[in-house]
Amino acid sequence: MEGVGDHGCEYMTGGRVVVLGRTGRNFAAGMSGGIAYVFDEKDELPANCNKEMVNLQKLTDPAEIEHVKGMLQRHMDATQSTFAQHILENWDESLSKFVCVMPKDYERMMQIFKEVKSSGLSGEEAIMAAFELNRNDVSRVSGN
């Protein structure tokens, strides 16, 4: 989407979204899952974001960067957005202006899942083991 008003991604529980442009106040309030990628050209997101349950991070993972670029390309193809086209044409410069909005609980759960899989578990076993470890983690934001 090319900008979002107040309370964007409020109570988001899954999926991925790319926001090209400004966000209103209280962005990501109650966001417990999924990932938002915000093109924060004027560095306004920190002041507009409810950081109680999320961290703001730079995009550094190559696979994640390619995923965001692909989402942006699909948006441009579907809408003929000149703004998206400009970002893609200036990708090396534009990349540094993207902010990854990552829910703290979701990030911890993804890390636990990665660790469980590296121990040799897979599929349903890995999911259940990760959820069990997460359930017992006292650092969880939600507390339940």
PDB file of C-alpha atoms in Angstrom:
ATOM      1  CA  MET A   1       0.000   0.000   0.000  1.00  0.00           C
ATOM      2  CA  GLU A   2       1.157   3.515  -0.628  1.00  0.00           C
ATOM      3  CA  GLY A   3       0.705   5.024   2.797  1.00  0.00           C
ATOM      4  CA  VAL A   4      -1.605   4.199   5.663  1.00  0.00           C
ATOM      5  CA  GLY A   5      -3.552   6.236   8.188  1.00  0.00           C
ATOM      6  CA  ASP A   6      -3.730   5.964  11.954  1.00  0.00           C
ATOM      7  CA  HIS A   7      -3.568   2.503  13.552  1.00  0.00           C
ATOM      8  CA  GLY A   8      -2.044   0.740  10.518  1.00  0.00           C
ATOM      9  CA  CYS A   9      -1.265  -2.946  11.133  1.00  0.00           C
ATOM     10  CA  GLU A  10      -3.057  -2.723  14.469  1.00  0.00           C
ATOM     11  CA  TYR A  11      -3.512  -6.229  15.895  1.00  0.00           C
ATOM     12  CA  MET A  12      -1.786  -7.794  12.877  1.00  0.00           C
ATOM     13  CA  THR A  13      -1.268 -11.499  13.594  1.00  0.00           C
ATOM     14  CA  GLY A  14       0.317 -12.828  10.414  1.00  0.00           C
ATOM     15  CA  GLY A  15       1.314 -12.196   6.839  1.00  0.00           C
ATOM     16  CA  ARG A  16       3.574  -9.574   5.357  1.00  0.00           C
ATOM     17  CA  VAL A  17       2.845  -6.048   4.257  1.00  0.00           C
ATOM     18  CA  VAL A  18       4.868  -3.374   2.488  1.00  0.00           C
ATOM     19  CA  VAL A  19       3.934   0.229   3.184  1.00  0.00           C
ATOM     20  CA  LEU A  20       5.323   2.699   0.668  1.00  0.00           C
ATOM     21  CA  GLY A  21       4.977   6.034   2.314  1.00  0.00           C
ATOM     22  CA  ARG A  22       3.791   7.640   5.478  1.00  0.00           C
ATOM     23  CA  THR A  23       2.099   5.966   8.394  1.00  0.00           C
ATOM     24  CA  GLY A  24      -0.332   7.600  10.740  1.00  0.00           C
ATOM     25  CA  ARG A  25       0.003   7.512  14.491  1.00  0.00           C
ATOM     26  CA  ASN A  26      -0.110   4.311  16.539  1.00  0.00           C
ATOM     27  CA  PHE A  27       1.277   2.071  13.786  1.00  0.00           C
ATOM     28  CA  ALA A  28       1.678  -1.596  14.843  1.00  0.00           C
ATOM     29  CA  ALA A  29      -0.253  -1.258  18.123  1.00  0.00           C
ATOM     30  CA  GLY A  30      -0.976  -4.773  19.340  1.00  0.00           C
ATOM     31  CA  MET A  31       0.923  -6.329  16.421  1.00  0.00           C
ATOM     32  CA  SER A  32       1.804  -9.870  17.512  1.00  0.00           C
ATOM     33  CA  GLY A  33       2.641 -11.622  14.249  1.00  0.00           C
ATOM     34  CA  GLY A  34       3.591 -11.066  10.663  1.00  0.00           C
ATOM     35  CA  ILE A  35       6.105  -8.526   9.419  1.00  0.00           C
ATOM     36  CA  ALA A  36       5.617  -5.001   8.091  1.00  0.00           C
ATOM     37  CA  TYR A  37       8.168  -3.359   5.827  1.00  0.00           C
ATOM     38  CA  VAL A  38       7.823   0.420   5.768  1.00  0.00           C
ATOM     39  CA  PHE A  39       9.528   2.690   3.248  1.00  0.00           C
ATOM     40  CA  ASP A  40      10.319   5.447   5.730  1.00  0.00           C
ATOM     41  CA  GLU A  41      11.782   8.083   3.444  1.00  0.00           C
ATOM     42  CA  LYS A  42      11.646  10.891   6.036  1.00  0.00           C
ATOM     43  CA  ASP A  43      12.469   8.845   9.168  1.00  0.00           C
ATOM     44  CA  GLU A  44       9.006   9.464  10.646  1.00  0.00           C
ATOM     45  CA  LEU A  45       8.119   5.893  11.579  1.00  0.00           C
ATOM     46  CA  PRO A  46       9.778   5.815  15.025  1.00  0.00           C
ATOM     47  CA  ALA A  47       7.595   8.724  16.172  1.00  0.00           C
ATOM     48  CA  ASN A  48       4.425   7.162  14.707  1.00  0.00           C
ATOM     49  CA  CYS A  49       5.017   3.578  15.770  1.00  0.00           C
ATOM     50  CA  ASN A  50       3.686   1.986  18.948  1.00  0.00           C
ATOM     51  CA  LYS A  51       6.857   0.134  19.973  1.00  0.00           C
ATOM     52  CA  GLU A  52       5.357  -1.691  22.956  1.00  0.00           C
ATOM     53  CA  MET A  53       5.247  -5.043  21.123  1.00  0.00           C
ATOM     54  CA  VAL A  54       7.555  -4.471  18.117  1.00  0.00           C
ATOM     55  CA  ASN A  55      11.152  -3.690  17.263  1.00  0.00           C
ATOM     56  CA  LEU A  56      12.216  -1.534  14.330  1.00  0.00           C
ATOM     57  CA  GLN A  57      15.076  -3.035  12.324  1.00  0.00           C
ATOM     58  CA  LYS A  58      16.979  -2.448   9.119  1.00  0.00           C
ATOM     59  CA  LEU A  59      16.622  -4.939   6.288  1.00  0.00           C
ATOM     60  CA  THR A  60      19.833  -6.968   6.177  1.00  0.00           C
ATOM     61  CA  ASP A  61      18.895 -10.559   5.345  1.00  0.00           C
ATOM     62  CA  PRO A  62      19.423 -11.169   1.592  1.00  0.00           C
ATOM     63  CA  ALA A  63      16.401 -13.482   1.280  1.00  0.00           C
ATOM     64  CA  GLU A  64      14.180 -10.987   3.070  1.00  0.00           C
ATOM     65  CA  ILE A  65      15.464  -8.147   0.870  1.00  0.00           C
ATOM     66  CA  GLU A  66      14.626 -10.139  -2.263  1.00  0.00           C
ATOM     67  CA  HIS A  67      11.180 -10.952  -0.860  1.00  0.00           C
ATOM     68  CA  VAL A  68      10.428  -7.251  -0.283  1.00  0.00           C
ATOM     69  CA  LYS A  69      11.742  -6.341  -3.713  1.00  0.00           C
ATOM     70  CA  GLY A  70       9.532  -9.023  -5.264  1.00  0.00           C
ATOM     71  CA  MET A  71       6.463  -7.743  -3.413  1.00  0.00           C
ATOM     72  CA  LEU A  72       7.263  -4.238  -4.618  1.00  0.00           C
ATOM     73  CA  GLN A  73       7.666  -5.468  -8.201  1.00  0.00           C
ATOM     74  CA  ARG A  74       4.289  -7.264  -8.064  1.00  0.00           C
ATOM     75  CA  HIS A  75       2.670  -4.096  -6.719  1.00  0.00           C
ATOM     76  CA  MET A  76       4.168  -2.040  -9.538  1.00  0.00           C
ATOM     77  CA  ASP A  77       3.096  -4.585 -12.172  1.00  0.00           C
ATOM     78  CA  ALA A  78      -0.468  -4.687 -10.828  1.00  0.00           C
ATOM     79  CA  THR A  79      -0.966  -0.941 -10.263  1.00  0.00           C
ATOM     80  CA  GLN A  80       1.507   0.778 -12.595  1.00  0.00           C
ATOM     81  CA  SER A  81       2.645   2.758  -9.550  1.00  0.00           C
ATOM     82  CA  THR A  82       5.210   5.377 -10.506  1.00  0.00           C
ATOM     83  CA  PHE A  83       6.286   5.596  -6.864  1.00  0.00           C
ATOM     84  CA  ALA A  84       7.048   1.862  -6.730  1.00  0.00           C
ATOM     85  CA  GLN A  85       8.833   2.159 -10.072  1.00  0.00           C
ATOM     86  CA  HIS A  86      10.997   4.987  -8.708  1.00  0.00           C
ATOM     87  CA  ILE A  87      11.941   2.935  -5.632  1.00  0.00           C
ATOM     88  CA  LEU A  88      12.838  -0.081  -7.778  1.00  0.00           C
ATOM     89  CA  GLU A  89      14.863   2.009 -10.250  1.00  0.00           C
ATOM     90  CA  ASN A  90      16.838   3.412  -7.301  1.00  0.00           C
ATOM     91  CA  TRP A  91      16.909   0.175  -5.309  1.00  0.00           C
ATOM     92  CA  ASP A  92      20.430   0.483  -3.880  1.00  0.00           C
ATOM     93  CA  GLU A  93      19.641   3.912  -2.440  1.00  0.00           C
ATOM     94  CA  SER A  94      16.042   3.059  -1.496  1.00  0.00           C
ATOM     95  CA  LEU A  95      16.861  -0.107   0.445  1.00  0.00           C
ATOM     96  CA  SER A  96      18.372   1.842   3.344  1.00  0.00           C
ATOM     97  CA  LYS A  97      15.043   3.664   3.838  1.00  0.00           C
ATOM     98  CA  PHE A  98      13.062   0.480   4.519  1.00  0.00           C
ATOM     99  CA  VAL A  99      12.313  -0.393   8.122  1.00  0.00           C
ATOM    100  CA  CYS A 100      11.304  -3.875   9.199  1.00  0.00           C
ATOM    101  CA  VAL A 101       8.616  -3.786  11.898  1.00  0.00           C
ATOM    102  CA  MET A 102       9.044  -7.058  13.765  1.00  0.00           C
ATOM    103  CA  PRO A 103       6.824  -8.182  16.645  1.00  0.00           C
ATOM    104  CA  LYS A 104       8.975  -9.197  19.599  1.00  0.00           C
ATOM    105  CA  ASP A 105       7.019 -12.401  20.296  1.00  0.00           C
ATOM    106  CA  TYR A 106       7.006 -13.389  16.622  1.00  0.00           C
ATOM    107  CA  GLU A 107      10.751 -12.833  16.281  1.00  0.00           C
ATOM    108  CA  ARG A 108      11.441 -14.931  19.379  1.00  0.00           C
ATOM    109  CA  MET A 109       9.155 -17.693  18.104  1.00  0.00           C
ATOM    110  CA  MET A 110      10.885 -17.735  14.700  1.00  0.00           C
ATOM    111  CA  GLN A 111      14.267 -18.019  16.438  1.00  0.00           C
ATOM    112  CA  ILE A 112      13.034 -20.872  18.641  1.00  0.00           C
ATOM    113  CA  PHE A 113      11.626 -22.650  15.595  1.00  0.00           C
ATOM    114  CA  LYS A 114      14.963 -22.284  13.781  1.00  0.00           C
ATOM    115  CA  GLU A 115      16.816 -23.748  16.771  1.00  0.00           C
ATOM    116  CA  VAL A 116      14.379 -26.669  17.089  1.00  0.00           C
ATOM    117  CA  LYS A 117      14.727 -27.480  13.378  1.00  0.00           C
ATOM    118  CA  SER A 118      18.535 -27.380  13.648  1.00  0.00           C
ATOM    119  CA  SER A 119      18.316 -30.018  16.385  1.00  0.00           C
ATOM    120  CA  GLY A 120      16.869 -32.449  13.845  1.00  0.00           C
ATOM    121  CA  LEU A 121      13.128 -32.087  14.370  1.00  0.00           C
ATOM    122  CA  SER A 122      10.936 -31.294  11.406  1.00  0.00           C
ATOM    123  CA  GLY A 123       7.327 -30.770  10.469  1.00  0.00           C
ATOM    124  CA  GLU A 124       4.702 -31.033  13.188  1.00  0.00           C
ATOM    125  CA  GLU A 125       7.263 -32.181  15.776  1.00  0.00           C
ATOM    126  CA  ALA A 126       9.330 -29.014  15.270  1.00  0.00           C
ATOM    127  CA  ILE A 127       6.258 -26.801  15.506  1.00  0.00           C
ATOM    128  CA  MET A 128       5.030 -28.421  18.704  1.00  0.00           C
ATOM    129  CA  ALA A 129       8.481 -28.323  20.328  1.00  0.00           C
ATOM    130  CA  ALA A 130       8.883 -24.648  19.429  1.00  0.00           C
ATOM    131  CA  PHE A 131       5.472 -23.768  20.845  1.00  0.00           C
ATOM    132  CA  GLU A 132       6.259 -25.650  24.053  1.00  0.00           C
ATOM    133  CA  LEU A 133       9.577 -23.826  24.477  1.00  0.00           C
ATOM    134  CA  ASN A 134       7.885 -20.511  23.746  1.00  0.00           C
ATOM    135  CA  ARG A 135       5.093 -21.220  26.228  1.00  0.00           C
ATOM    136  CA  ASN A 136       7.652 -21.603  28.996  1.00  0.00           C
ATOM    137  CA  ASP A 137       9.685 -18.508  28.047  1.00  0.00           C
ATOM    138  CA  VAL A 138       9.216 -15.812  30.702  1.00  0.00           C
ATOM    139  CA  SER A 139      10.350 -13.041  28.322  1.00  0.00           C
ATOM    140  CA  ARG A 140       7.169 -13.250  26.238  1.00  0.00           C
ATOM    141  CA  VAL A 141       5.450  -9.899  25.763  1.00  0.00           C
ATOM    142  CA  SER A 142       1.919 -11.263  25.921  1.00  0.00           C
ATOM    143  CA  GLY A 143       2.513 -13.200  29.123  1.00  0.00           C
ATOM    144  CA  ASN A 144       0.063 -16.008  28.366  1.00  0.00           C
TER     145      ASN A 144
END
